[in-house]
Amino acid sequence: MPTTRLAPSPTGALHLGNARTFVVNWIMARQRGWRILLRIEDLDGPRIKRGADRQAVDDLRWLGLDWDDESSRQSTRTDVYGAAAHTLLESRRAYPCICTRSEIAQAASAPHADDGAAVYPGTCWGKFADMAEARAAAGREPAVRFHMPDETFDFEDRFCGHRRFDLARELGDFVILKGDGTAAYQLAVVIDDAEAGVTDIIRGDDLIDSTPRQVLLYRALGLADRLPAYWHLPLVVGTDGKRLAKRHGDTRISYYRERGVRAERMLGLLARWCGIAVDEIDLQQFTEQFDVLNVLKDRIVFTPEDDRWLTGK
Ligand code: GLU
């Protein structure tokens, strides 16, 4: 059965950009009769904020969203991801890496645009026969990195159209398992999506660079028959053109909720970003009027006027 997922990371509160992605994801699923899973992506240990998981669920419910099933939290699935990393080591698609912890920690999070992550120069590629040798050289547990072939990669995004990447030069080898045994975002997402039978992934276009990495993991793990379709939506940015973040003021859903903004008003703003000219709208009307072909193709700019309009000031 066609399946999609809402996958909040409890590394902070959901903001208007997240709200747009989750609402569009939900509407597309309900319009097309897809199954919706909720998956809390709580792998990013040090960046996880206490209570942010509950808050994310509250915010989604406040917007009117629901789901048909809930996946296990990623933090409970260390063994499953570890086994997949082991398979990739065995097949020589991945290799031990003993580069610094801070570099690996940065490389393991979901790589949203503006992060400026550098392409890994391949320092540890071909250096160690196995994990034991790398462990002995480093005096600690190595990380595991996936090796990118020197090839171009073409794919058809359902929303953005055709994309081409130079795998080795633009993306480079990437971390799939940290030295502490925690899986990196790329690996966990592929294992979870494949296992849950996710057929359609809808997310912000700041994650489009992750798609080639994830598709290569599907193939290397023998999961090519489960490859999903990808829909990358234009990102919501501030007036400086950067991904919505703290520097743009408080854009958390909970901030507006606390100010008494009604869900219909927030949905109204999200609807306008989807080409529906309304002030306020409920989720049902939004679902009836939504057409993915009308979603604005350019990045969406959230302005101080939008903020004043939302709060009625
Ligand atoms: N949990 C991820 C994030 O919030 C989303 C991952 C995905 O949709 O693939 O960044």
XYZ file of C-alpha atoms and ligand atoms in Angstrom:
323
model
C 0.000 0.000 0.000
C 1.389 3.468 -0.834
C 2.891 4.816 2.346
C 4.482 8.052 3.479
C 5.896 9.237 6.761
C 6.015 12.316 8.955
C 9.526 12.267 10.411
C 10.158 15.054 12.919
C 13.574 15.308 14.556
C 13.239 16.369 18.193
C 16.338 18.572 17.921
C 14.211 21.648 18.404
C 10.635 22.838 18.198
C 8.809 22.640 14.870
C 8.665 25.949 13.029
C 6.586 27.248 10.137
C 8.860 25.599 7.563
C 8.321 22.229 9.214
C 4.597 22.936 9.451
C 4.443 23.555 5.697
C 6.244 20.281 4.913
C 4.173 18.163 7.284
C 0.860 19.683 6.222
C 1.599 19.245 2.512
C 2.833 15.713 3.148
C -0.334 14.882 5.069
C -2.674 16.464 2.502
C -1.034 14.671 -0.413
C -1.332 11.394 1.454
C -4.990 11.909 2.352
C -5.864 13.026 -1.183
C -4.294 9.911 -2.638
C -5.244 7.387 0.040
C -1.691 6.725 1.215
C -0.930 5.299 4.647
C 0.797 7.779 6.982
C 3.427 6.778 9.542
C 4.792 8.938 12.308
C 8.471 8.388 12.992
C 10.385 10.286 15.643
C 13.975 10.645 14.422
C 15.746 10.870 17.759
C 19.215 9.682 16.777
C 21.090 12.906 16.983
C 22.004 12.385 20.663
C 23.620 15.647 21.747
C 21.204 17.798 19.744
C 17.997 16.187 21.021
C 15.991 18.564 23.247
C 14.074 17.125 26.161
C 10.349 17.122 25.578
C 10.715 18.161 21.911
C 9.222 14.835 20.780
C 6.029 15.397 22.768
C 5.906 19.000 21.649
C 6.226 17.953 17.982
C 3.321 15.526 18.336
C 1.221 18.234 20.050
C 2.010 20.720 17.303
C 1.099 18.252 14.558
C -2.172 17.419 16.281
C -2.937 21.101 16.793
C -2.606 21.578 13.023
C -5.176 18.796 12.680
C -2.847 16.084 11.403
C -3.201 12.441 12.308
C -1.455 9.229 11.260
C -2.273 5.583 10.784
C 0.702 4.100 12.571
C 3.748 4.981 14.599
C 7.226 3.529 13.963
C 9.660 2.698 16.727
C 11.955 5.470 17.761
C 15.276 5.342 15.979
C 17.150 5.410 19.283
C 15.829 1.904 20.040
C 17.137 0.397 16.803
C 20.897 0.602 17.203
C 21.359 -3.127 16.518
C 19.423 -3.082 13.273
C 21.439 -0.170 11.894
C 24.692 -1.689 13.192
C 23.968 -4.915 11.319
C 23.377 -3.000 8.074
C 26.639 -1.081 8.513
C 28.391 -4.400 9.090
C 26.948 -5.786 5.831
C 28.281 -2.767 3.968
C 31.715 -3.190 5.550
C 31.756 -6.841 4.525
C 30.844 -6.022 0.945
C 33.523 -3.261 0.924
C 30.980 -0.588 0.086
C 31.889 1.046 3.399
C 35.131 1.397 5.331
C 36.371 2.268 8.836
C 37.167 5.920 9.403
C 39.197 7.323 12.297
C 38.907 11.025 11.516
C 38.166 13.360 14.415
C 35.034 12.965 16.441
C 33.782 16.491 15.809
C 34.083 16.060 12.062
C 32.173 12.797 12.238
C 29.499 14.180 14.558
C 28.819 16.985 12.120
C 28.762 14.605 9.191
C 26.230 12.293 10.829
C 23.316 14.722 11.170
C 20.740 15.313 8.459
C 22.671 17.649 6.137
C 20.312 20.571 5.669
C 21.436 23.190 3.156
C 23.374 26.179 4.507
C 25.295 23.759 6.732
C 28.319 24.231 4.505
C 29.522 20.664 5.118
C 32.728 20.031 3.173
C 33.169 17.048 0.855
C 35.189 14.413 2.713
C 38.636 14.155 1.114
C 38.756 10.361 1.477
C 41.491 10.345 4.136
C 40.691 6.862 5.488
C 39.618 5.232 2.218
C 41.703 2.114 1.588
C 43.769 2.670 4.719
C 42.669 -0.199 6.963
C 42.035 -3.859 6.230
C 39.194 -3.998 8.743
C 37.641 -2.422 11.829
C 40.166 -4.089 14.148
C 43.094 -2.536 12.332
C 41.482 0.913 12.392
C 40.602 0.481 16.085
C 44.208 -0.367 16.898
C 45.493 2.636 14.944
C 43.109 5.076 16.574
C 42.892 3.613 20.063
C 39.125 4.018 19.899
C 36.132 2.683 18.011
C 36.187 3.822 14.342
C 33.243 5.304 12.506
C 31.994 3.717 9.288
C 31.860 5.625 6.019
C 30.109 4.713 2.784
C 32.249 5.012 -0.331
C 30.838 6.961 -3.244
C 31.683 5.627 -6.700
C 33.196 8.033 -9.210
C 29.996 8.300 -11.253
C 27.238 10.689 -12.108
C 23.837 9.980 -10.690
C 20.561 11.000 -12.321
C 17.193 10.968 -10.702
C 13.726 12.280 -11.314
C 12.286 14.185 -8.408
C 8.486 14.200 -8.513
C 8.410 17.856 -7.646
C 11.707 19.385 -8.847
C 12.133 17.274 -11.967
C 15.401 15.905 -13.241
C 18.548 16.220 -11.101
C 22.130 15.159 -11.748
C 24.919 14.775 -9.197
C 28.604 14.042 -9.486
C 28.747 11.571 -6.614
C 32.416 11.615 -5.671
C 33.106 15.305 -6.293
C 29.881 16.928 -5.073
C 28.904 14.591 -2.265
C 31.844 12.392 -1.311
C 32.072 9.502 1.137
C 29.657 9.905 4.045
C 29.342 8.586 7.589
C 26.796 5.839 8.190
C 27.793 4.835 11.723
C 29.503 6.895 14.414
C 32.256 5.538 16.642
C 29.791 5.276 19.547
C 27.718 2.835 17.481
C 24.909 5.302 16.675
C 23.707 5.277 13.101
C 23.905 8.428 11.017
C 20.742 9.934 9.566
C 21.356 8.573 6.032
C 21.548 4.945 7.080
C 18.740 5.027 9.648
C 16.317 6.675 7.250
C 16.945 4.112 4.504
C 16.591 1.111 6.813
C 13.423 2.490 8.395
C 11.781 3.577 5.159
C 12.553 0.263 3.468
C 11.301 -1.764 6.423
C 8.083 0.217 6.726
C 7.426 0.015 2.984
C 7.556 3.788 2.522
C 6.808 4.539 -1.126
C 6.739 8.356 -1.123
C 9.075 10.706 0.694
C 8.047 14.340 0.892
C 10.501 16.768 2.482
C 12.197 20.153 2.117
C 14.536 20.602 -0.837
C 17.434 21.259 1.536
C 17.581 17.462 1.805
C 17.731 16.845 -1.936
C 21.484 16.128 -1.731
C 20.668 13.256 0.590
C 18.673 11.465 -2.079
C 21.632 10.118 -4.109
C 23.249 8.953 -0.858
C 20.084 7.203 0.201
C 19.430 5.625 -3.193
C 22.977 4.239 -3.209
C 22.393 2.751 0.233
C 19.161 1.081 -0.939
C 21.070 -0.472 -3.822
C 24.107 -1.519 -1.788
C 21.844 -3.161 0.810
C 19.920 -5.107 -1.822
C 16.806 -2.993 -1.283
C 16.571 -1.492 -4.786
C 13.115 -3.014 -5.261
C 11.851 -0.813 -2.412
C 13.111 2.539 -3.695
C 10.593 5.274 -2.902
C 9.589 8.264 -5.009
C 11.000 11.583 -3.757
C 9.162 14.902 -3.663
C 11.347 17.804 -2.536
C 9.411 20.948 -1.761
C 10.921 24.422 -1.981
C 12.274 25.512 1.337
C 10.790 28.217 3.521
C 13.471 30.881 4.030
C 13.783 34.205 5.830
C 14.210 37.552 4.058
C 17.972 36.862 3.922
C 17.309 33.778 1.780
C 18.505 31.386 4.512
C 16.621 28.393 5.889
C 14.167 29.456 8.582
C 16.020 29.503 11.921
C 16.301 31.391 15.191
C 17.905 34.420 13.526
C 14.558 35.097 11.840
C 12.838 35.548 15.187
C 10.564 33.068 16.830
C 8.765 31.083 14.137
C 7.942 28.051 16.256
C 4.421 26.701 15.939
C 4.217 26.717 19.743
C 5.126 30.417 19.852
C 2.097 31.268 17.729
C -0.114 28.852 19.632
C 0.829 30.543 22.885
C -0.125 33.877 21.352
C -3.593 32.560 20.651
C -3.161 32.233 16.871
C -5.752 29.798 15.551
C -4.689 26.770 13.524
C -6.947 28.002 10.676
C -4.919 31.181 10.446
C -1.603 29.371 10.309
C -3.065 26.966 7.742
C -4.162 30.053 5.777
C -0.554 31.199 5.474
C 0.588 27.699 4.487
C -2.253 27.526 1.942
C -1.113 30.780 0.319
C 2.338 29.235 -0.069
C 0.554 26.471 -1.976
C -1.140 28.896 -4.357
C -4.509 29.027 -2.519
C -5.604 32.631 -1.952
C -7.304 32.617 1.456
C -6.957 34.246 4.853
C -8.019 31.343 7.006
C -8.801 27.786 6.064
C -9.453 24.532 7.857
C -7.569 21.369 7.053
C -10.491 19.785 5.233
C -10.985 22.738 2.879
C -7.229 22.957 2.413
C -7.212 19.280 1.388
C -10.056 19.859 -1.069
C -8.387 22.865 -2.691
C -4.783 21.694 -2.665
C -3.186 20.823 -5.989
C 0.476 19.911 -5.929
C 0.872 21.525 -9.363
C 0.061 24.919 -7.836
C 2.684 24.748 -5.096
C 5.088 27.629 -5.671
C 8.283 26.423 -7.313
C 10.507 29.113 -5.827
C 11.729 29.204 -2.283
C 9.081 30.658 -0.003
C 10.044 33.805 1.871
C 8.613 34.243 5.344
C 8.530 37.978 6.046
C 8.018 40.133 9.172
C 4.643 41.109 7.605
C 3.635 37.436 7.585
C 4.531 37.296 11.255
C 2.450 40.404 12.032
C -0.407 39.050 9.951
C -0.342 35.764 11.875
C -0.426 37.398 15.281
C -2.880 40.094 14.144
C -0.520 42.962 15.084
N 13.983 13.993 10.428
C 14.552 14.668 9.299
C 14.656 16.118 9.602
O 13.828 16.667 10.301
C 13.740 14.487 8.036
C 14.275 13.379 7.289
C 13.611 13.020 6.016
O 12.485 13.463 5.729
O 14.219 12.245 5.290
O 15.580 16.719 9.189
